[in-house]
Short mmCIF file of C-alpha atoms and ligand atoms in Angstrom, two decimals:
data_model
loop_
_atom_site.label_atom_id
_atom_site.label_comp_id
_atom_site.label_asym_id
_atom_site.label_seq_id
_atom_site.Cartn_x
_atom_site.Cartn_y
_atom_site.Cartn_z
CA MET Y 7 -5.86 14.24 -12.45
CA SER Y 8 -5.07 17.60 -10.92
CA LYS Y 9 -3.52 20.52 -12.74
CA VAL Y 10 0.09 20.48 -13.88
CA TYR Y 11 2.32 23.56 -13.79
CA LEU Y 12 5.28 23.91 -16.10
CA TYR Y 13 8.57 25.14 -14.72
CA ASP Y 14 11.17 25.94 -17.35
CA THR Y 15 14.85 25.88 -16.51
CA THR Y 16 16.31 26.36 -20.01
CA LEU Y 17 18.03 29.56 -18.90
CA ARG Y 18 19.68 28.00 -15.84
CA ASP Y 19 20.03 24.21 -16.10
CA GLY Y 20 19.69 24.21 -19.92
CA ALA Y 21 22.51 26.73 -20.21
CA GLN Y 22 24.76 24.09 -18.58
CA SER Y 23 24.61 22.20 -21.88
CA GLU Y 24 27.91 21.82 -23.69
CA GLY Y 25 28.17 24.40 -26.45
CA ILE Y 26 25.48 26.76 -25.12
CA SER Y 27 26.23 30.25 -23.95
CA PHE Y 28 23.27 32.63 -23.80
CA SER Y 29 23.86 36.37 -23.71
CA VAL Y 30 21.63 38.55 -21.55
CA VAL Y 31 19.70 39.61 -24.66
CA ASP Y 32 19.27 35.96 -25.72
CA LYS Y 33 17.87 35.16 -22.31
CA LEU Y 34 15.41 38.05 -22.48
CA HIS Y 35 14.15 36.89 -25.90
CA ILE Y 36 13.76 33.32 -24.67
CA THR Y 37 11.91 34.53 -21.57
CA GLU Y 38 9.34 36.30 -23.74
CA LYS Y 39 8.91 33.19 -25.91
CA LEU Y 40 8.44 30.99 -22.84
CA ASP Y 41 5.79 33.40 -21.63
CA ASP Y 42 4.06 33.16 -25.02
CA LEU Y 43 4.17 29.39 -24.66
CA GLY Y 44 2.34 29.69 -21.34
CA VAL Y 45 4.76 28.14 -18.85
CA SER Y 46 4.04 29.07 -15.22
CA TYR Y 47 7.60 29.56 -14.00
CA ILE Y 48 10.87 30.59 -15.64
CA GLU Y 49 14.06 29.94 -13.72
CA GLY Y 50 16.24 32.88 -14.64
CA GLY Y 51 19.55 31.89 -13.13
CA TRP Y 52 21.75 31.72 -10.08
CA PRO Y 53 22.67 35.26 -9.05
CA GLY Y 54 25.37 33.92 -6.73
CA SER Y 55 27.12 31.99 -9.50
CA ASN Y 56 27.79 34.66 -12.11
CA PRO Y 57 27.27 38.37 -12.76
CA LYS Y 58 25.55 37.69 -16.11
CA ASP Y 59 22.66 35.97 -14.31
CA ALA Y 60 22.34 38.91 -11.92
CA GLU Y 61 22.28 41.33 -14.86
CA PHE Y 62 19.64 39.25 -16.63
CA LEU Y 63 17.42 39.07 -13.54
CA GLN Y 64 17.49 42.82 -13.24
CA ALA Y 65 16.56 43.33 -16.91
CA ALA Y 66 13.93 40.57 -16.80
CA SER Y 67 12.14 42.14 -13.85
CA LYS Y 68 11.26 45.02 -16.20
CA LEU Y 69 9.55 42.75 -18.75
CA SER Y 70 5.80 42.70 -18.53
CA LEU Y 71 5.12 38.98 -18.65
CA LYS Y 72 1.59 37.77 -19.26
CA LYS Y 73 1.56 34.69 -17.11
CA ALA Y 74 5.02 33.37 -16.30
CA LYS Y 75 6.66 34.17 -12.99
CA LEU Y 76 10.41 34.45 -12.64
CA ALA Y 77 12.29 32.28 -10.17
CA VAL Y 78 15.86 32.58 -8.92
CA PHE Y 79 18.02 29.61 -8.11
CA GLY Y 80 20.30 29.08 -5.14
CA SER Y 81 21.13 26.56 -2.46
CA THR Y 82 20.51 26.01 1.24
CA ARG Y 83 22.71 27.79 3.75
CA ARG Y 84 26.19 26.48 4.36
CA VAL Y 85 27.08 23.99 7.10
CA GLY Y 86 27.30 25.51 10.57
CA MET Y 87 26.22 28.97 9.48
CA LYS Y 88 23.17 31.10 10.20
CA ALA Y 89 20.85 31.55 7.23
CA GLU Y 90 20.79 35.34 7.66
CA ASP Y 91 24.59 35.42 7.39
CA ASP Y 92 24.75 33.30 4.24
CA ASN Y 93 25.67 35.42 1.24
CA ASN Y 94 24.01 33.10 -1.22
CA LEU Y 95 20.65 33.43 0.47
CA ILE Y 96 21.04 37.19 0.97
CA MET Y 97 21.67 37.56 -2.77
CA LEU Y 98 18.46 35.69 -3.60
CA VAL Y 99 16.46 38.13 -1.49
CA LYS Y 100 18.26 41.12 -3.02
CA THR Y 101 17.22 40.21 -6.58
CA GLY Y 102 13.68 41.30 -5.74
CA VAL Y 103 12.34 38.18 -7.50
CA LYS Y 104 9.43 36.66 -5.59
CA ILE Y 105 10.19 32.96 -6.02
CA ALA Y 106 13.34 31.22 -4.81
CA THR Y 107 14.20 27.67 -5.81
CA ILE Y 108 16.88 26.28 -3.55
CA VAL Y 109 18.69 23.01 -3.94
CA ALA Y 110 18.94 20.78 -0.86
CA LYS Y 111 20.59 17.42 -0.27
CA SER Y 112 18.04 14.63 -0.12
CA SER Y 113 20.27 11.55 -0.09
CA ILE Y 114 21.97 10.38 3.07
CA LEU Y 115 25.13 9.43 1.15
CA GLN Y 116 25.42 12.91 -0.35
CA VAL Y 117 25.06 14.40 3.13
CA THR Y 118 27.77 12.28 4.73
CA GLN Y 119 30.13 11.84 1.75
CA VAL Y 120 29.92 15.18 -0.05
CA LEU Y 121 28.54 17.72 2.37
CA GLY Y 122 30.50 16.11 5.22
CA THR Y 123 27.96 16.85 7.89
CA THR Y 124 25.39 15.06 10.04
CA PRO Y 125 21.93 14.03 8.83
CA GLU Y 126 20.38 16.34 11.44
CA GLU Y 127 22.41 19.41 10.42
CA ASN Y 128 21.30 18.88 6.80
CA LEU Y 129 17.65 18.89 7.87
CA LYS Y 130 18.26 22.10 9.83
CA MET Y 131 19.98 23.66 6.82
CA ILE Y 132 16.83 23.01 4.81
CA SER Y 133 14.37 24.38 7.33
CA ASP Y 134 16.50 27.41 8.28
CA SER Y 135 16.94 28.40 4.65
CA VAL Y 136 13.25 28.06 3.80
CA GLN Y 137 12.24 30.02 6.89
CA TYR Y 138 14.74 32.80 6.14
CA LEU Y 139 13.52 33.25 2.56
CA LYS Y 140 9.86 33.10 3.65
CA ALA Y 141 10.51 35.70 6.34
CA ASN Y 142 11.88 37.92 3.57
CA GLY Y 143 8.70 37.67 1.57
CA MET Y 144 9.66 34.98 -0.95
CA SER Y 145 7.79 31.87 -2.03
CA VAL Y 146 10.12 28.89 -1.81
CA PHE Y 147 10.50 25.81 -3.97
CA VAL Y 148 12.98 23.20 -2.73
CA ASP Y 149 14.84 20.98 -5.21
CA ALA Y 150 15.43 17.70 -3.35
CA GLU Y 151 18.71 16.78 -5.02
CA HIS Y 152 19.48 13.06 -5.55
CA PHE Y 153 16.07 12.20 -4.08
CA PHE Y 154 15.60 9.03 -6.14
CA ASP Y 155 19.13 7.73 -5.52
CA GLY Y 156 18.77 8.53 -1.83
CA TYR Y 157 15.40 6.81 -1.66
CA LYS Y 158 17.03 3.56 -2.76
CA VAL Y 159 19.61 3.72 0.06
CA ASP Y 160 17.62 5.18 2.94
CA PRO Y 161 14.02 5.96 2.00
CA ALA Y 162 13.06 7.20 5.47
CA TYR Y 163 15.79 9.86 5.48
CA SER Y 164 15.02 11.08 1.96
CA LEU Y 165 11.36 11.50 2.93
CA ARG Y 166 12.44 13.41 6.08
CA THR Y 167 14.28 15.96 3.92
CA LEU Y 168 11.05 16.57 1.98
CA ALA Y 169 9.12 16.96 5.22
CA ALA Y 170 11.71 19.38 6.59
CA ALA Y 171 11.16 21.62 3.56
CA ALA Y 172 7.37 21.31 3.70
CA ASP Y 173 7.15 21.93 7.45
CA ALA Y 174 9.30 25.06 7.15
CA GLY Y 175 6.81 26.47 4.64
CA ALA Y 176 8.07 25.53 1.17
CA GLU Y 177 5.28 25.84 -1.43
CA CYS Y 178 6.57 22.97 -3.51
CA VAL Y 179 9.17 20.24 -3.03
CA ILE Y 180 10.74 18.97 -6.23
CA LEU Y 181 11.90 15.38 -6.50
CA CYS Y 182 15.15 15.35 -8.47
CA ASP Y 183 16.88 12.60 -10.41
CA THR Y 184 20.08 14.60 -10.48
CA ASN Y 185 22.26 11.89 -12.03
CA GLY Y 186 19.54 10.98 -14.52
CA GLY Y 187 19.86 7.21 -14.22
CA ALA Y 188 16.59 6.21 -12.53
CA LEU Y 189 14.22 3.72 -14.15
CA VAL Y 190 10.55 4.49 -14.66
CA GLU Y 191 9.25 2.10 -12.00
CA GLU Y 192 11.77 3.44 -9.45
CA VAL Y 193 10.55 6.98 -10.06
CA ALA Y 194 6.91 5.90 -9.84
CA ARG Y 195 7.41 4.04 -6.55
CA ALA Y 196 9.42 6.79 -4.82
CA ALA Y 197 7.12 9.57 -6.08
CA GLU Y 198 4.07 7.69 -4.76
CA ALA Y 199 5.75 7.37 -1.35
CA ALA Y 200 6.61 11.08 -1.37
CA TYR Y 201 3.03 11.96 -2.32
CA LYS Y 202 1.73 10.03 0.70
CA ALA Y 203 4.35 11.40 3.08
CA VAL Y 204 4.32 15.12 2.22
CA LYS Y 205 1.34 17.44 2.33
CA VAL Y 206 2.63 20.22 0.04
CA ALA Y 207 2.73 20.20 -3.76
CA LEU Y 208 5.44 18.08 -5.37
CA GLY Y 209 7.50 18.68 -8.47
CA ILE Y 210 9.74 16.57 -10.70
CA HIS Y 211 13.17 17.48 -12.12
CA VAL Y 212 15.00 14.75 -13.97
CA HIS Y 213 18.03 14.44 -16.19
CA ASN Y 214 18.24 12.25 -19.24
CA ASP Y 215 21.36 10.16 -18.66
CA GLY Y 216 19.39 6.94 -19.04
CA GLY Y 217 17.29 8.26 -21.92
CA LEU Y 218 14.19 8.16 -19.70
CA ALA Y 219 13.77 11.78 -18.61
CA VAL Y 220 10.43 12.26 -20.38
CA ALA Y 221 9.07 8.87 -19.30
CA ASN Y 222 10.18 9.50 -15.71
CA SER Y 223 8.56 12.94 -15.65
CA LEU Y 224 5.26 11.50 -16.90
CA ALA Y 225 5.44 8.66 -14.34
CA ALA Y 226 5.86 11.25 -11.58
CA VAL Y 227 2.81 13.14 -12.83
CA ARG Y 228 0.83 9.91 -12.67
CA ALA Y 229 2.00 9.52 -9.07
CA GLY Y 230 0.55 12.92 -8.17
CA VAL Y 231 3.30 15.43 -8.89
CA SER Y 232 1.94 18.80 -10.05
CA GLN Y 233 5.03 20.80 -11.08
CA VAL Y 234 7.04 19.55 -14.07
CA GLN Y 235 10.47 21.00 -14.62
CA GLY Y 236 12.36 20.73 -17.87
CA THR Y 237 14.00 22.61 -20.71
CA ILE Y 238 13.19 23.47 -24.30
CA ASN Y 239 14.70 20.83 -26.62
CA GLY Y 240 15.90 18.97 -23.51
CA TYR Y 241 19.05 21.08 -23.31
CA GLY Y 242 21.13 20.48 -20.21
CA GLU Y 243 24.31 19.03 -18.82
CA ARG Y 244 25.61 15.70 -20.16
CA CYS Y 245 22.64 14.05 -21.91
CA GLY Y 246 20.31 16.89 -21.07
CA ASN Y 247 17.20 17.58 -19.00
CA ALA Y 248 13.65 16.39 -19.45
CA ASN Y 249 12.49 17.80 -22.80
CA LEU Y 250 9.46 20.05 -22.37
CA CYS Y 251 8.83 19.91 -26.12
CA THR Y 252 8.03 16.21 -25.71
CA ILE Y 253 6.44 16.42 -22.25
CA ILE Y 254 3.94 19.18 -23.05
CA PRO Y 255 2.28 17.44 -26.04
CA ALA Y 256 2.34 14.13 -24.16
CA LEU Y 257 0.51 15.70 -21.21
CA GLN Y 258 -1.98 17.57 -23.38
CA LEU Y 259 -2.61 15.19 -26.25
CA LYS Y 260 -2.03 11.79 -24.66
CA MET Y 261 -2.82 12.18 -20.95
CA ASN Y 262 -5.53 14.80 -21.32
CA ILE Y 263 -3.88 17.14 -18.83
CA GLN Y 264 -4.24 20.71 -19.98
CA CYS Y 265 -1.29 22.87 -18.95
CA ILE Y 266 -1.34 25.45 -21.75
CA SER Y 267 -4.03 26.52 -24.25
CA ASP Y 268 -4.42 24.87 -27.67
CA GLU Y 269 -3.26 28.08 -29.28
CA GLN Y 270 -0.10 28.11 -27.14
CA LEU Y 271 0.54 24.45 -27.94
CA SER Y 272 0.48 25.31 -31.64
CA ARG Y 273 3.50 27.61 -31.06
CA LEU Y 274 5.64 24.78 -29.69
CA THR Y 275 7.48 23.90 -32.93
CA ASP Y 276 8.27 27.53 -33.59
CA ILE Y 277 9.55 28.07 -30.04
CA ALA Y 278 11.69 24.91 -30.13
CA ARG Y 279 13.36 26.20 -33.31
CA PHE Y 280 13.70 29.71 -31.94
CA VAL Y 281 15.55 28.43 -28.87
CA SER Y 282 17.88 26.24 -30.93
CA GLU Y 283 18.63 29.17 -33.26
CA THR Y 284 19.36 31.36 -30.24
CA ALA Y 285 21.57 28.65 -28.75
CA ASN Y 286 23.29 28.47 -32.15
CA LEU Y 287 22.65 24.73 -32.34
CA SER Y 288 21.01 23.22 -35.39
CA PRO Y 289 17.51 21.96 -34.59
CA ASP Y 290 17.31 18.19 -34.22
CA PRO Y 291 15.29 17.01 -37.24
CA PHE Y 292 14.39 13.78 -35.44
CA ALA Y 293 13.03 15.40 -32.27
CA PRO Y 294 9.60 13.98 -31.36
CA TYR Y 295 6.65 16.27 -32.17
CA VAL Y 296 8.71 19.35 -33.16
CA GLY Y 297 11.45 17.92 -35.43
CA ALA Y 298 11.38 18.66 -39.17
CA SER Y 299 11.23 14.90 -39.83
CA ALA Y 300 8.74 14.13 -37.06
CA PHE Y 301 5.96 13.86 -39.62
CA SER Y 302 7.81 13.19 -42.85
CA HIS Y 303 6.89 10.26 -44.98
CA LYS Y 304 9.24 8.67 -47.43
CA ALA Y 305 7.84 5.29 -48.35
CA GLY Y 306 5.36 5.51 -51.20
CA TYR Y 307 2.72 3.36 -49.56
CA HIS Y 308 2.76 5.54 -46.43
CA VAL Y 309 2.10 8.59 -48.54
CA ASP Y 310 -0.65 6.70 -50.34
CA GLY Y 311 -2.20 5.84 -46.96
CA LEU Y 312 -1.89 9.43 -45.74
CA ALA Y 313 -3.64 10.77 -48.80
CA LYS Y 314 -6.60 8.51 -48.05
CA TRP Y 315 -6.69 8.95 -44.30
CA GLU Y 316 -4.78 11.69 -42.47
CA GLN Y 317 -4.00 9.65 -39.35
CA ALA Y 318 -2.89 6.52 -41.21
CA TYR Y 319 0.80 6.94 -40.37
CA GLN Y 320 1.02 9.63 -37.71
CA HIS Y 321 0.35 9.40 -33.99
CA VAL Y 322 -1.05 12.94 -33.63
CA ASN Y 323 -2.08 15.74 -35.94
CA PRO Y 324 1.17 17.73 -36.48
CA GLU Y 325 -0.72 21.02 -36.75
CA LEU Y 326 -1.65 20.81 -33.07
CA ILE Y 327 1.99 21.48 -32.20
CA GLY Y 328 2.61 23.80 -35.10
CA ASN Y 329 4.48 21.22 -37.14
CA ARG Y 330 3.46 19.86 -40.53
CA LYS Y 331 3.52 16.64 -42.40
CA ARG Y 332 5.90 16.36 -45.26
CA ALA Y 333 6.17 13.91 -48.08
CA VAL Y 334 9.80 13.22 -48.73
CA ILE Y 335 10.79 12.91 -52.34
CA SER Y 336 13.29 10.20 -53.05
CA GLU Y 337 13.94 7.23 -55.24
CA LEU Y 338 11.68 5.22 -52.95
CA SER Y 339 8.80 7.52 -53.80
CA GLY Y 340 5.79 6.58 -55.76
CA LYS Y 341 3.59 8.70 -57.98
CA ASP Y 342 1.47 9.51 -54.94
CA ASN Y 343 4.35 11.36 -53.29
CA ILE Y 344 4.58 13.61 -56.32
CA THR Y 345 0.89 14.44 -56.51
CA PHE Y 346 0.77 14.85 -52.73
CA LYS Y 347 3.77 17.15 -52.77
CA ALA Y 348 2.43 19.19 -55.70
CA ARG Y 349 -0.87 19.67 -53.89
CA GLU Y 350 1.01 20.72 -50.75
CA LEU Y 351 2.89 23.33 -52.78
CA GLY Y 352 -0.25 24.55 -54.51
CA ILE Y 353 0.89 23.46 -57.98
CA SER Y 354 -1.82 21.91 -60.12
CA LEU Y 355 -0.28 19.20 -62.24
CA PRO Y 356 -2.23 18.01 -65.25
CA SER Y 357 -4.29 14.93 -64.38
CA ASP Y 358 -2.47 13.12 -67.19
CA LYS Y 359 -0.94 10.07 -65.45
CA SER Y 360 1.79 9.59 -68.05
CA MET Y 361 3.23 13.00 -67.27
CA ILE Y 362 3.55 12.15 -63.60
CA GLN Y 363 5.18 8.88 -64.56
CA LYS Y 364 7.62 10.87 -66.70
CA LEU Y 365 8.44 13.12 -63.75
CA LEU Y 366 9.03 10.13 -61.51
CA THR Y 367 11.37 8.55 -64.04
CA GLN Y 368 13.21 11.85 -64.32
CA ILE Y 369 13.62 12.08 -60.53
CA LYS Y 370 14.91 8.52 -60.28
CA GLN Y 371 17.33 9.13 -63.13
CA ARG Y 372 18.63 12.30 -61.50
CA GLU Y 373 18.97 10.55 -58.15
CA SER Y 374 21.12 7.90 -59.77
CA HIS Y 375 23.32 10.80 -60.95
CA GLY Y 376 23.81 12.11 -57.44
CA TYR Y 377 20.86 14.43 -56.98
CA GLN Y 378 18.97 14.24 -53.72
CA TYR Y 379 15.72 16.12 -53.23
CA GLU Y 380 14.92 15.23 -49.62
CA HIS Y 381 16.67 18.32 -48.36
CA ALA Y 382 16.43 20.41 -51.50
CA GLU Y 383 12.75 21.03 -51.86
CA ALA Y 384 13.24 24.19 -53.91
CA SER Y 385 15.00 22.21 -56.65
CA PHE Y 386 12.20 19.66 -56.53
CA GLU Y 387 9.59 22.38 -56.83
CA LEU Y 388 11.40 23.72 -59.91
CA LEU Y 389 11.24 20.24 -61.46
CA LEU Y 390 7.46 20.42 -61.08
CA TYR Y 391 7.27 23.92 -62.58
CA ARG Y 392 9.45 22.91 -65.49
CA SER Y 393 7.12 20.05 -66.30
CA LEU Y 394 4.28 22.52 -66.87
CA THR Y 395 3.86 23.45 -70.54
CA ASP Y 396 3.30 27.16 -69.83
CA TYR Y 397 6.33 27.53 -67.56
CA ARG Y 398 8.82 30.17 -68.69
CA PRO Y 399 12.06 30.35 -66.74
CA PRO Y 400 13.04 33.85 -65.56
CA PHE Y 401 16.46 33.39 -67.18
CA GLU Y 402 18.41 30.79 -69.12
CA LEU Y 403 22.11 30.11 -69.16
CA VAL Y 404 23.82 30.44 -72.53
CA ASP Y 405 27.28 29.63 -71.23
CA PHE Y 406 29.82 30.46 -68.57
CA MET Y 407 33.55 30.35 -68.09
CA VAL Y 408 35.51 30.46 -64.86
CA LEU Y 409 39.19 31.27 -64.50
CA VAL Y 410 41.17 30.62 -61.36
CA GLU Y 411 44.60 32.14 -61.14
CA THR Y 412 47.15 31.61 -58.41
CA ARG Y 413 49.93 34.19 -58.22
CA ARG Y 414 53.10 33.73 -56.32
CA ARG Y 415 53.88 36.58 -54.00
CA ALA Y 416 57.04 37.80 -52.37
CA PRO Y 417 57.50 35.81 -49.14
CA VAL Y 418 57.43 38.97 -46.99
CA ARG Y 419 53.64 38.66 -46.90
CA ASN Y 420 51.82 36.21 -44.66
CA HIS Y 421 50.34 34.51 -47.69
CA LEU Y 422 52.69 33.06 -50.21
CA GLU Y 423 50.01 32.93 -52.85
CA ASP Y 424 46.97 34.92 -53.83
CA THR Y 425 44.08 33.21 -55.56
CA LEU Y 426 41.88 35.18 -57.86
CA ALA Y 427 38.77 33.85 -59.55
CA GLU Y 428 36.93 35.44 -62.41
CA ALA Y 429 33.68 34.31 -63.98
CA MET Y 430 32.21 35.30 -67.32
CA ILE Y 431 28.62 34.48 -67.90
CA LYS Y 432 26.09 34.75 -70.72
CA VAL Y 433 22.40 34.49 -69.82
CA ARG Y 434 19.19 35.06 -71.73
CA VAL Y 435 16.31 36.98 -70.16
CA GLY Y 436 13.30 37.07 -72.47
CA ASN Y 437 14.80 37.92 -75.87
CA GLU Y 438 17.88 39.64 -74.53
CA VAL Y 439 21.27 38.05 -74.03
CA ILE Y 440 23.42 39.61 -71.31
CA HIS Y 441 27.13 39.12 -71.00
CA THR Y 442 28.83 39.93 -67.69
CA ALA Y 443 32.00 39.23 -65.80
CA ALA Y 444 32.81 39.41 -62.11
CA GLU Y 445 35.60 38.57 -59.73
CA GLY Y 446 35.26 36.65 -56.49
CA ASN Y 447 37.30 35.11 -53.74
CA GLY Y 448 36.65 31.71 -55.26
CA PRO Y 449 35.06 30.31 -58.42
CA VAL Y 450 31.59 29.85 -56.91
CA ASN Y 451 31.58 33.31 -55.44
CA ALA Y 452 32.67 34.75 -58.81
CA LEU Y 453 29.85 32.90 -60.59
CA ASP Y 454 27.36 34.11 -58.01
CA GLN Y 455 28.54 37.71 -58.51
CA ALA Y 456 28.42 37.48 -62.30
CA LEU Y 457 24.93 35.99 -62.32
CA ARG Y 458 23.63 38.73 -60.02
CA LYS Y 459 25.26 41.42 -62.10
CA ALA Y 460 23.46 40.06 -65.16
CA LEU Y 461 20.06 39.73 -63.52
CA LEU Y 462 19.84 42.74 -61.20
CA GLN Y 463 18.89 45.12 -64.00
CA PHE Y 464 15.82 42.95 -64.71
CA TYR Y 465 15.06 41.91 -61.15
CA PRO Y 466 16.30 44.55 -58.69
CA HIS Y 467 14.63 42.73 -55.77
CA LEU Y 468 17.21 39.99 -56.22
CA ALA Y 469 19.59 42.14 -54.16
CA ALA Y 470 17.84 40.79 -51.04
CA VAL Y 471 18.80 37.21 -51.83
CA ARG Y 472 22.00 35.82 -50.42
CA LEU Y 473 23.66 32.47 -49.97
CA ILE Y 474 23.87 31.32 -46.35
CA ASP Y 475 25.26 27.82 -46.63
CA TYR Y 476 27.24 25.88 -49.20
CA LYS Y 477 27.98 22.19 -48.72
CA VAL Y 478 29.91 19.85 -50.97
CA ARG Y 479 29.71 16.10 -50.72
CA ILE Y 480 31.85 13.65 -52.66
CA LEU Y 481 29.66 10.72 -53.64
CA GLU Y 482 31.97 7.88 -54.60
CA GLU Y 483 34.99 8.57 -52.52
CA SER Y 484 36.93 5.66 -53.96
CA THR Y 485 37.22 7.35 -57.35
CA GLY Y 486 38.93 10.41 -55.85
CA THR Y 487 38.88 13.62 -57.84
CA GLU Y 488 36.95 11.97 -60.69
CA SER Y 489 33.97 11.19 -58.50
CA GLN Y 490 30.49 12.64 -58.62
CA VAL Y 491 30.06 15.76 -56.49
CA ARG Y 492 26.82 16.95 -54.91
CA VAL Y 493 26.41 20.57 -53.86
CA PHE Y 494 23.72 21.84 -51.52
CA ILE Y 495 23.09 25.55 -51.29
CA GLU Y 496 20.90 27.29 -48.77
CA SER Y 497 19.69 30.79 -49.58
CA THR Y 498 17.61 33.44 -47.86
CA ASP Y 499 15.81 36.66 -48.74
CA GLY Y 500 15.60 37.65 -45.08
CA ASP Y 501 12.10 36.18 -44.70
CA SER Y 502 12.47 32.56 -45.67
CA GLU Y 503 15.15 30.02 -46.50
CA TRP Y 504 15.25 27.48 -49.31
CA ARG Y 505 17.63 24.74 -50.36
CA THR Y 506 18.74 23.67 -53.79
CA VAL Y 507 20.93 20.90 -55.12
CA GLY Y 508 23.27 20.37 -58.05
CA SER Y 509 25.28 17.32 -59.04
CA SER Y 510 28.05 16.72 -61.56
CA VAL Y 511 31.51 15.23 -61.87
CA ASN Y 512 32.65 18.83 -62.05
CA ILE Y 513 32.43 20.75 -58.79
CA ILE Y 514 32.00 24.11 -60.55
CA GLU Y 515 29.14 22.78 -62.66
CA ALA Y 516 27.47 21.19 -59.62
CA SER Y 517 27.77 24.51 -57.82
CA TRP Y 518 26.37 26.41 -60.80
CA LEU Y 519 23.34 24.11 -61.01
CA ALA Y 520 22.52 24.60 -57.33
CA LEU Y 521 23.16 28.34 -57.55
CA ALA Y 522 21.03 28.81 -60.67
CA ASP Y 523 18.20 26.81 -59.07
CA ALA Y 524 18.37 29.01 -55.96
CA VAL Y 525 17.90 32.16 -58.04
CA GLU Y 526 15.35 30.68 -60.45
CA TYR Y 527 13.30 29.33 -57.56
CA TRP Y 528 13.11 32.67 -55.83
CA LEU Y 529 12.27 34.60 -59.00
CA THR Y 530 9.60 32.07 -59.95
CA ARG Y 531 8.09 32.15 -56.48
CA LYS Y 532 8.03 35.93 -56.53
CA LYS Y 533 6.37 35.74 -59.95
CA LEU Y 534 8.85 38.25 -61.27
CA ALA Y 535 9.55 36.29 -64.40
CA VAL Y 536 9.36 38.32 -67.61
CA GLN Y 537 6.08 37.38 -69.25
ZN1 ZN L 3 19.20 19.69 -13.03
#
């Protein structure tokens, strides 16, 4: 099979996704990451549609990209107009970018119903626009909009639109499933016909409304298409675009079509997460190849199989895409999960089987009391440390007390009441017992402040650690305020993040347990514990 070129449209089509709004700086960062990944083309935006895209294109032209080439997006000239008088086309030329991708109608129904013009005028619009851009020194890609829907209604006309683009000098004609509802065999059949009919390179651009965007893109490649368009994490309007994070490994690892180097492929997971962070969307843990759960194993016998033979329960080696396998610790786990996990963390547990059995019993008991370690690996790691005979915790709680006071205020203020929380805490570090108190805007915050105050004198580096997420879940909702409460805390030191869990019928105690684990974990990891 011939070579496949990747064309990323995260910054243009992907930015159409609900809830995504990239700033110019975000777009510049993503552009550099896409270049690191090794895509051939990056669609930067539609200069005619908004000033932000124009600003980005100007800034992006100053980046020194290693491989990727920038493309600008626009559309064919308007009905009944000369190409050289069309503002949209003029703007594309003015950007100074060397590649223009223009969208053209490729379905007879779209031409008559939406554009409201004749089939012949549409063909002229395509060729005029391509010729104008070529004459102004640009390479032209033509997005044949609604190609697959049009092919079902009037295949001959849809193929004529492709030929009009090719004959006018377009470098590549991209077959689009704009509404995203085509089936795999429909895409295969129409793409094969296009491949026979048109002499220039073909591309594929599909949306995911039928959940088949990746499958349809791969079918088009099989039919001879050489440019694959898509977005990182499949971001895009409605149900999204074809997901490059699934397509790239499928091409490389399953179809043996090299489009980026092995080293670039190993950055895929990192880039997928970077783009979701930048989009301010939480990464999908269940995403194929790059999701955090893509290679996690919960059932004990799977983990047992994995320990014996790496490929026993995974379709590819996760390291090839920069992901990793993960044994999930839960009440379904067996002893193998624990030894596997300990090895993964670099903790050498004693070979004594009864101790591992004891740990497993302890985990199951805690899970029945509301703990859950699947997403709180730091708390799990602490359980392992604590089972070691030579483990000395960096601090121990003696006791704490939290007061919450609500004061009524004069009604002239916006707030009728002010809430004040104060925590007093006694902890032991080595042989010393420290007693501190601190105020906070709530009881958990006050506890956090008091604990830090007590520990900072021993561990000044702790100042870098802060809490970034705090989640409370009520476990048996039917019992109301008497029910078991689980608290998850996520912390960071600026370099890494870790999650801890606490559970109790008392929300303050559950919070304390998660908070204390967060601090103990970090101190233990940093080996700052007083010896
Ligand atoms: Zn699209």
